């Protein structure tokens, strides 16, 4: 064993001498360079491991100490991010002692509450959290829809999801801007992104000029064209039901209509109603009558206009034409109005368990979560005698169906998923007369 080991050592020495004899001037510098490279990469690797460890440690601190505070602040001040907005981003570099928080919010008091909570828990921080509207907007924090139907999206780009719509003449609050898009809030308090060309932006005086003059609205007529002259001419806008119109002079059978951007056109006077009629309509609901005027209109996810509606867009639109502004989504509408008791656990689905309902009540459908809470995913309008009208994605258009199993248009999956019913009227939660919104800008 020793002999073998000695032989191997000799062999290695021999090979080494051979190499040095022929490459003496090249190998020593090469060996030094290799040693330097090894040292460099080893040092870099150790620093990398140290940085990763610091980064992981920082993330653990964020998750354990900071994020619960941020979540509690959001839950307290903006439990529904569709109507109140709090956005906070966090960075914590490995060589920083404290994390940096950058954010924006539509809710006053969020910044102070957040920073006070950090200090109470002895947490260091750097923060730049600003209240909206953005200071760069200056006084121009209002807007008026300037097209028949404006598409509001979840992101500031055309490929963003269509989340809701707003009709011509509707007032907006403007909070922020990004790459030609504006973060706006519609009268139902829904917050989303809108392209600059779909509305005019200005200060409160602009709002007073538009809403302080004579106003009218388009009720149940199909889409109408606003033309440059009473006799016709070029079309400058199309109009849909629910549009709030600033009116001018009367020319024969026609009425001058003044657009938010100042453009003027003409429309038959018989096709519009005074705003006073709209404001008074809320006292005598005609929900079932107005709802049936939309029969056959296409289903559109995010739609809230006569051009296309989703389920809650349809109910919202019907109530709007009756003089109400109600919440946007079904999961929001279920919290408005007054509860109407119904029996939903009758295995026989008897017909007499809907006797408390009245025409115009909202019916809410969905399922139960694992914790037993209700998940509302659909809404329709009750018409009486077990029948209801709704915009269902499975139907493709607005139609009438029945909750009674003996009817030809019985919808068993709707009957089985019926969870609640609400009655909306002035003075109940979440129901705002359109006149109150308009008067706030006069």
Coordinates of C-alpha atoms in Angstrom, one line a residue:
X1 CA 0.0 0.0 0.0
X2 CA 2.8 2.4 0.9
X3 CA 4.7 1.5 -2.3
X4 CA 1.7 2.2 -4.4
X5 CA 1.2 5.6 -2.7
X6 CA 4.9 6.5 -3.2
X7 CA 4.7 5.6 -6.8
X8 CA 1.7 7.7 -7.4
X9 CA 3.3 10.7 -5.7
X10 CA 6.4 10.3 -7.8
X11 CA 4.4 10.1 -10.9
X12 CA 2.5 13.3 -10.0
X13 CA 5.8 15.1 -9.3
X14 CA 7.2 13.9 -12.6
X15 CA 4.3 15.3 -14.4
X16 CA 4.5 18.5 -12.6
X17 CA 8.2 19.0 -13.4
X18 CA 7.5 18.3 -17.0
X19 CA 4.9 21.0 -17.1
X20 CA 7.1 23.5 -15.4
X21 CA 10.0 22.8 -17.6
X22 CA 8.1 23.6 -20.8
X23 CA 5.7 26.2 -19.6
X24 CA 7.5 28.0 -16.7
X25 CA 6.9 31.5 -17.9
X26 CA 3.1 31.0 -18.5
X27 CA 1.8 28.7 -15.7
X28 CA 2.8 30.8 -12.7
X29 CA 0.8 33.9 -13.9
X30 CA -2.0 31.6 -15.0
X31 CA -2.1 30.0 -11.5
X32 CA -2.2 33.4 -9.9
X33 CA -5.0 34.5 -12.2
X34 CA -7.0 31.4 -11.4
X35 CA -6.5 32.0 -7.7
X36 CA -7.7 35.5 -8.0
X37 CA -10.8 34.4 -10.0
X38 CA -11.6 31.8 -7.4
X39 CA -11.2 34.3 -4.6
X40 CA -13.4 36.8 -6.5
X41 CA -16.2 34.3 -7.2
X42 CA -16.1 33.0 -3.7
X43 CA -16.4 36.5 -2.3
X44 CA -19.2 37.3 -4.7
X45 CA -21.0 34.1 -3.8
X46 CA -20.8 34.8 -0.1
X47 CA -22.0 38.4 -0.6
X48 CA -24.9 37.1 -2.8
X49 CA -25.8 34.6 -0.1
X50 CA -25.7 37.4 2.5
X51 CA -27.9 39.7 0.3
X52 CA -30.4 36.9 -0.2
X53 CA -30.5 36.2 3.5
X54 CA -31.0 39.9 4.2
X55 CA -33.8 40.1 1.6
X56 CA -35.5 37.1 3.0
X57 CA -35.3 38.5 6.5
X58 CA -36.7 41.8 5.3
X59 CA -39.6 40.0 3.6
X60 CA -40.4 38.0 6.7
X61 CA -40.4 41.3 8.8
X62 CA -42.8 42.8 6.2
X63 CA -45.1 39.9 6.3
X64 CA -45.1 39.5 10.1
X65 CA -45.1 43.1 11.3
X66 CA -46.0 45.6 8.5
X67 CA -48.5 43.9 6.2
X68 CA -51.1 43.1 9.0
X69 CA -51.2 46.8 9.8
X70 CA -51.7 47.8 6.2
X71 CA -54.4 45.2 5.8
X72 CA -56.2 46.4 8.9
X73 CA -56.0 50.0 7.7
X74 CA -57.5 49.0 4.3
X75 CA -60.3 47.1 5.9
X76 CA -61.1 50.0 8.2
X77 CA -61.0 52.9 5.7
X78 CA -61.7 51.2 2.3
X79 CA -63.3 47.7 2.8
X80 CA -64.7 48.0 -0.8
X81 CA -61.9 49.0 -3.2
X82 CA -64.5 49.5 -5.9
X83 CA -65.7 52.7 -4.3
X84 CA -62.7 53.8 -2.2
X85 CA -59.1 53.4 -3.2
X86 CA -56.0 52.7 -1.2
X87 CA -52.9 51.5 -3.1
X88 CA -49.6 51.0 -1.3
X89 CA -46.4 49.5 -2.7
X90 CA -43.4 48.5 -0.6
X91 CA -39.7 48.2 -1.2
X92 CA -37.0 47.2 1.3
X93 CA -33.5 46.9 -0.1
X94 CA -31.1 44.6 1.6
X95 CA -28.9 47.5 2.8
X96 CA -31.8 49.7 4.0
X97 CA -32.6 49.8 7.7
X98 CA -36.3 50.5 7.0
X99 CA -38.9 49.7 4.3
X100 CA -40.2 52.4 2.0
X101 CA -44.0 52.8 1.4
X102 CA -45.4 54.6 -1.6
X103 CA -49.1 55.0 -2.1
X104 CA -52.2 56.9 -3.0
X105 CA -55.7 57.0 -1.5
X106 CA -59.1 58.6 -2.0
X107 CA -59.8 58.4 1.7
X108 CA -58.7 61.2 4.1
X109 CA -57.0 60.0 7.3
X110 CA -55.4 56.9 5.9
X111 CA -51.8 58.2 5.9
X112 CA -51.9 59.4 9.5
X113 CA -53.6 56.2 10.7
X114 CA -51.0 54.1 9.0
X115 CA -48.0 56.0 10.2
X116 CA -49.3 56.2 13.7
X117 CA -49.8 52.5 13.7
X118 CA -46.2 51.9 12.6
X119 CA -44.9 54.2 15.4
X120 CA -47.1 52.7 18.0
X121 CA -45.6 49.3 17.2
X122 CA -42.0 50.8 17.2
X123 CA -41.6 50.0 13.5
X124 CA -39.2 52.2 11.4
X125 CA -40.4 53.3 8.0
X126 CA -40.1 55.8 5.1
X127 CA -43.3 56.8 3.5
X128 CA -44.7 58.9 0.7
X129 CA -48.5 58.4 0.7
X130 CA -50.5 61.1 -1.0
X131 CA -54.2 61.9 -0.9
X132 CA -56.1 62.0 -4.2
X133 CA -57.0 64.0 -6.3
X134 CA -53.4 64.3 -7.4
X135 CA -51.9 67.7 -7.0
X136 CA -50.9 67.8 -10.7
X137 CA -54.6 68.0 -11.6
X138 CA -54.8 71.4 -9.8
X139 CA -58.5 72.6 -9.8
X140 CA -59.6 70.5 -12.7
X141 CA -60.9 67.6 -10.6
X142 CA -64.3 67.2 -12.2
X143 CA -65.6 65.8 -15.4
X144 CA -68.7 65.3 -17.6
X145 CA -69.1 62.4 -19.9
X146 CA -69.0 63.7 -23.5
X147 CA -69.9 60.5 -25.5
X148 CA -73.1 58.5 -25.5
X149 CA -71.6 55.6 -23.6
X150 CA -68.1 55.8 -21.9
X151 CA -66.3 52.6 -21.1
X152 CA -64.5 52.5 -17.7
X153 CA -61.8 50.0 -17.3
X154 CA -59.9 48.3 -14.4
X155 CA -56.5 49.4 -15.9
X156 CA -55.4 52.5 -17.8
X157 CA -55.3 50.9 -21.2
X158 CA -57.8 49.8 -23.8
X159 CA -57.1 46.1 -23.1
X160 CA -58.1 46.5 -19.5
X161 CA -61.3 44.8 -18.4
X162 CA -64.5 46.7 -19.0
X163 CA -65.8 47.1 -15.4
X164 CA -68.6 49.7 -15.9
X165 CA -70.0 52.4 -18.2
X166 CA -71.2 56.0 -17.8
X167 CA -73.7 57.8 -19.9
X168 CA -73.5 61.2 -21.7
X169 CA -73.9 64.1 -19.3
X170 CA -73.0 62.1 -16.2
X171 CA -70.8 64.0 -13.6
X172 CA -67.5 62.6 -12.6
X173 CA -64.9 63.2 -9.9
X174 CA -61.4 63.0 -11.2
X175 CA -58.6 61.6 -9.0
X176 CA -55.5 60.8 -11.0
X177 CA -54.0 60.4 -14.4
X178 CA -51.6 58.1 -16.2
X179 CA -50.6 58.0 -19.9
X180 CA -53.8 59.7 -21.3
X181 CA -56.1 57.9 -18.9
X182 CA -57.9 59.3 -15.8
X183 CA -59.0 57.6 -12.6
X184 CA -62.6 58.8 -12.1
X185 CA -65.5 58.1 -9.9
X186 CA -69.1 58.0 -11.3
X187 CA -72.3 58.9 -9.4
X188 CA -72.6 55.3 -8.1
X189 CA -69.2 55.9 -6.5
X190 CA -67.5 53.3 -8.7
X191 CA -63.9 54.1 -9.4
X192 CA -62.2 53.1 -12.6
X193 CA -60.0 54.3 -15.5
X194 CA -61.4 56.4 -18.4
X195 CA -59.7 57.6 -21.6
X196 CA -59.3 61.3 -21.9
X197 CA -61.3 61.6 -25.1
X198 CA -64.5 60.3 -23.5
X199 CA -65.1 63.2 -21.2
X200 CA -64.3 66.9 -20.6
X201 CA -62.4 67.8 -17.5
X202 CA -62.6 71.1 -15.6
X203 CA -63.2 72.8 -12.3
X204 CA -66.4 73.3 -10.3
X205 CA -67.4 76.3 -12.4
X206 CA -67.6 74.2 -15.5
X207 CA -69.9 71.8 -13.6
X208 CA -72.1 74.7 -12.5
X209 CA -72.4 76.0 -16.1
X210 CA -73.6 72.7 -17.4
X211 CA -75.9 71.6 -14.6
X212 CA -77.1 75.1 -13.7
X213 CA -79.0 75.6 -16.9
X214 CA -82.1 73.9 -18.2
X215 CA -81.7 70.1 -18.3
X216 CA -83.5 67.2 -19.9
X217 CA -83.0 63.5 -20.3
X218 CA -83.6 60.8 -22.9
X219 CA -86.0 58.2 -21.4
X220 CA -86.9 54.9 -23.0
X221 CA -86.5 55.7 -26.7
X222 CA -84.0 53.6 -28.7
X223 CA -80.7 55.2 -29.6
X224 CA -81.2 58.6 -31.2
X225 CA -78.9 60.8 -33.3
X226 CA -78.0 64.4 -32.5
X227 CA -77.6 66.3 -35.8
X228 CA -76.1 69.6 -36.7
X229 CA -79.3 71.1 -38.0
X230 CA -83.0 70.5 -37.2
X231 CA -83.6 69.1 -40.7
X232 CA -80.7 66.6 -40.4
X233 CA -77.2 67.2 -41.4
X234 CA -74.2 65.5 -39.9
X235 CA -74.5 63.3 -36.8
X236 CA -72.4 64.7 -33.9
X237 CA -73.5 62.2 -31.2
X238 CA -75.7 59.2 -30.7
X239 CA -77.8 59.3 -27.5
X240 CA -79.0 56.5 -25.3
X241 CA -81.6 56.4 -22.5
X242 CA -80.4 58.0 -19.3
X243 CA -78.4 60.7 -21.0
X244 CA -78.4 64.1 -19.1
X245 CA -78.8 66.8 -21.7
X246 CA -78.2 70.6 -21.4
X247 CA -80.9 72.2 -23.5
X248 CA -80.9 75.4 -25.5
X249 CA -83.4 77.2 -27.7
X250 CA -86.4 75.7 -29.4
X251 CA -86.5 75.6 -33.2
X252 CA -89.9 74.5 -34.5
X253 CA -90.4 70.9 -33.3
X254 CA -86.7 70.6 -32.3
X255 CA -84.7 71.4 -29.3
X256 CA -81.1 72.6 -29.3
X257 CA -78.9 70.3 -27.2
X258 CA -75.6 71.6 -25.9
X259 CA -72.8 69.0 -25.4
X260 CA -70.4 69.2 -22.4
X261 CA -67.6 70.3 -24.8
X262 CA -69.8 73.1 -26.2
X263 CA -70.8 71.4 -29.5
X264 CA -74.5 71.9 -30.4
X265 CA -77.0 69.7 -32.2
X266 CA -80.7 69.2 -32.5
X267 CA -83.2 66.6 -31.4
X268 CA -87.0 66.3 -31.7
X269 CA -88.4 67.9 -28.5
X270 CA -90.9 65.0 -28.1
X271 CA -88.0 62.6 -27.6
X272 CA -86.8 64.2 -24.3
X273 CA -88.3 64.9 -21.0
X274 CA -87.5 67.7 -18.5
X275 CA -85.3 66.8 -15.6
X276 CA -88.2 67.8 -13.3
X277 CA -90.2 64.9 -14.6
X278 CA -87.2 62.6 -13.9
X279 CA -86.8 63.9 -10.4
X280 CA -90.4 63.4 -9.6
X281 CA -90.7 59.9 -11.1
X282 CA -89.0 58.4 -8.0
X283 CA -92.1 59.1 -6.0
X284 CA -94.2 56.7 -8.2
X285 CA -92.1 53.8 -9.4
X286 CA -92.7 52.3 -12.8
X287 CA -89.9 49.8 -12.6
X288 CA -91.6 46.9 -14.2
X289 CA -92.8 49.0 -17.2
X290 CA -89.3 50.5 -17.8
X291 CA -87.6 47.2 -17.3
X292 CA -89.6 45.5 -20.1
X293 CA -88.5 48.2 -22.5
X294 CA -85.0 46.6 -22.5
X295 CA -86.2 43.1 -23.5
X296 CA -84.0 41.6 -26.0
X297 CA -81.0 43.9 -25.4
X298 CA -77.7 42.0 -25.5
X299 CA -75.8 40.9 -22.4
X300 CA -72.5 42.6 -22.0
X301 CA -70.1 42.1 -19.1
X302 CA -69.4 45.5 -17.5
X303 CA -72.3 47.1 -19.5
X304 CA -74.7 49.6 -17.9
X305 CA -76.3 51.1 -21.0
X306 CA -79.0 50.3 -23.5
X307 CA -76.3 49.1 -25.9
X308 CA -75.6 46.2 -23.6
X309 CA -75.9 45.3 -19.9
X310 CA -74.8 42.8 -17.4
X311 CA -77.2 41.7 -14.6
X312 CA -76.5 44.5 -12.2
X313 CA -76.1 47.0 -15.0
X314 CA -79.6 46.2 -16.1
X315 CA -81.1 46.7 -12.6
X316 CA -79.0 49.9 -12.1
X317 CA -80.2 51.3 -15.5
X318 CA -83.8 50.5 -14.7
X319 CA -83.6 52.3 -11.4
X320 CA -81.8 55.2 -13.0
X321 CA -84.6 55.8 -15.4
X322 CA -86.9 56.0 -12.4
X323 CA -84.8 58.7 -10.8
X324 CA -82.5 56.6 -8.5
X325 CA -78.8 56.0 -8.4
X326 CA -78.0 52.7 -6.8
X327 CA -74.8 50.8 -6.3
X328 CA -73.1 49.2 -9.4
X329 CA -72.6 45.5 -8.7
X330 CA -75.0 42.8 -7.5
X331 CA -72.7 42.2 -4.5
X332 CA -73.1 45.9 -3.6
X333 CA -76.8 46.2 -4.5
X334 CA -77.6 43.5 -2.0
X335 CA -76.6 45.8 0.8
X336 CA -78.9 48.6 -0.4
X337 CA -82.6 49.0 0.5
X338 CA -84.7 47.0 2.9
X339 CA -84.8 43.2 3.4
X340 CA -87.8 41.4 2.1
X341 CA -88.3 38.0 3.8
X342 CA -88.5 35.0 1.5
X343 CA -88.2 31.3 2.0
X344 CA -85.2 29.8 0.3
X345 CA -84.8 26.4 2.0
X346 CA -88.1 24.8 1.0
X347 CA -87.1 21.6 -0.8
X348 CA -90.4 21.5 -2.7
X349 CA -89.9 25.1 -4.0
X350 CA -93.5 25.9 -3.2
X351 CA -95.0 28.8 -5.1
X352 CA -96.4 30.6 -2.0
X353 CA -93.0 31.4 -0.4
X354 CA -92.7 34.6 -2.5
X355 CA -95.8 36.3 -1.3
X356 CA -93.9 39.1 0.4
X357 CA -92.4 40.3 -2.8
X358 CA -93.7 43.4 -4.8
X359 CA -93.1 44.4 -8.4
X360 CA -89.7 46.1 -8.7
X361 CA -88.0 44.2 -5.8
X362 CA -84.5 43.0 -6.5
X363 CA -83.9 39.3 -6.4
X364 CA -80.4 38.1 -5.5
X365 CA -78.9 34.8 -6.6
X366 CA -75.7 32.9 -5.7
X367 CA -74.4 30.2 -3.4
X368 CA -72.9 29.6 0.0
X369 CA -69.2 29.7 0.8
X370 CA -67.5 27.1 3.0
X371 CA -67.9 29.3 6.0
X372 CA -71.7 29.6 5.4
X373 CA -71.6 33.2 4.1
X374 CA -73.5 34.2 1.0
X375 CA -71.8 34.8 -2.3
X376 CA -74.0 37.0 -4.5
X377 CA -73.4 36.6 -8.2
X378 CA -76.6 37.6 -10.0
X379 CA -79.6 39.9 -9.6
X380 CA -82.9 40.4 -11.4
X381 CA -86.1 42.5 -11.0
X382 CA -89.3 40.8 -9.7
X383 CA -92.4 41.4 -11.9
X384 CA -95.0 39.6 -9.8
X385 CA -96.6 36.1 -9.9
X386 CA -93.2 34.4 -9.7
X387 CA -91.8 36.1 -12.8
X388 CA -88.7 38.2 -13.0
X389 CA -86.6 39.9 -15.7
X390 CA -82.9 39.8 -15.8
X391 CA -79.7 40.0 -18.0
X392 CA -78.1 36.6 -17.7
X393 CA -74.9 35.6 -19.4
X394 CA -76.4 32.1 -20.0
X395 CA -79.3 33.7 -21.9
X396 CA -77.3 36.2 -24.0
X397 CA -79.9 38.9 -23.7
X398 CA -82.5 40.4 -21.3
X399 CA -85.5 38.2 -20.9
X400 CA -88.3 37.2 -18.6
X401 CA -88.3 33.9 -16.7
X402 CA -90.2 32.3 -13.8
X403 CA -89.5 31.0 -10.3
X404 CA -92.7 28.8 -10.4
X405 CA -92.0 25.3 -11.5
X406 CA -95.4 25.0 -13.4
X407 CA -94.6 27.9 -15.8
X408 CA -93.2 27.3 -19.2
X409 CA -90.3 29.7 -18.6
X410 CA -89.4 28.1 -15.2
X411 CA -85.7 28.6 -14.5
X412 CA -84.8 25.8 -12.0
X413 CA -81.2 26.9 -11.5
X414 CA -82.4 30.4 -10.6
X415 CA -85.0 29.1 -8.2
X416 CA -82.4 26.9 -6.5
X417 CA -79.9 29.7 -6.2
X418 CA -82.3 32.4 -4.9
X419 CA -80.8 33.8 -1.7
X420 CA -82.3 37.2 -0.9
X421 CA -84.7 40.0 -1.9
X422 CA -84.4 43.7 -1.3
X423 CA -86.8 46.6 -1.7
X424 CA -85.1 49.9 -2.8
X425 CA -86.7 53.3 -2.1
X426 CA -85.7 56.8 -1.2
X427 CA -84.5 57.0 2.3
X428 CA -83.1 53.5 2.4
X429 CA -79.4 52.6 2.4
X430 CA -77.6 53.0 -0.8
X431 CA -80.4 54.7 -2.7
X432 CA -79.7 58.3 -3.9
X433 CA -82.2 60.5 -5.9
X434 CA -80.6 61.7 -9.1
X435 CA -81.8 65.2 -8.3
X436 CA -79.6 65.3 -5.2
X437 CA -76.5 64.4 -7.3
X438 CA -77.3 67.1 -9.9
X439 CA -78.1 69.7 -7.3
X440 CA -74.7 69.2 -5.7
X441 CA -73.1 70.6 -8.8
X442 CA -75.5 73.5 -9.4

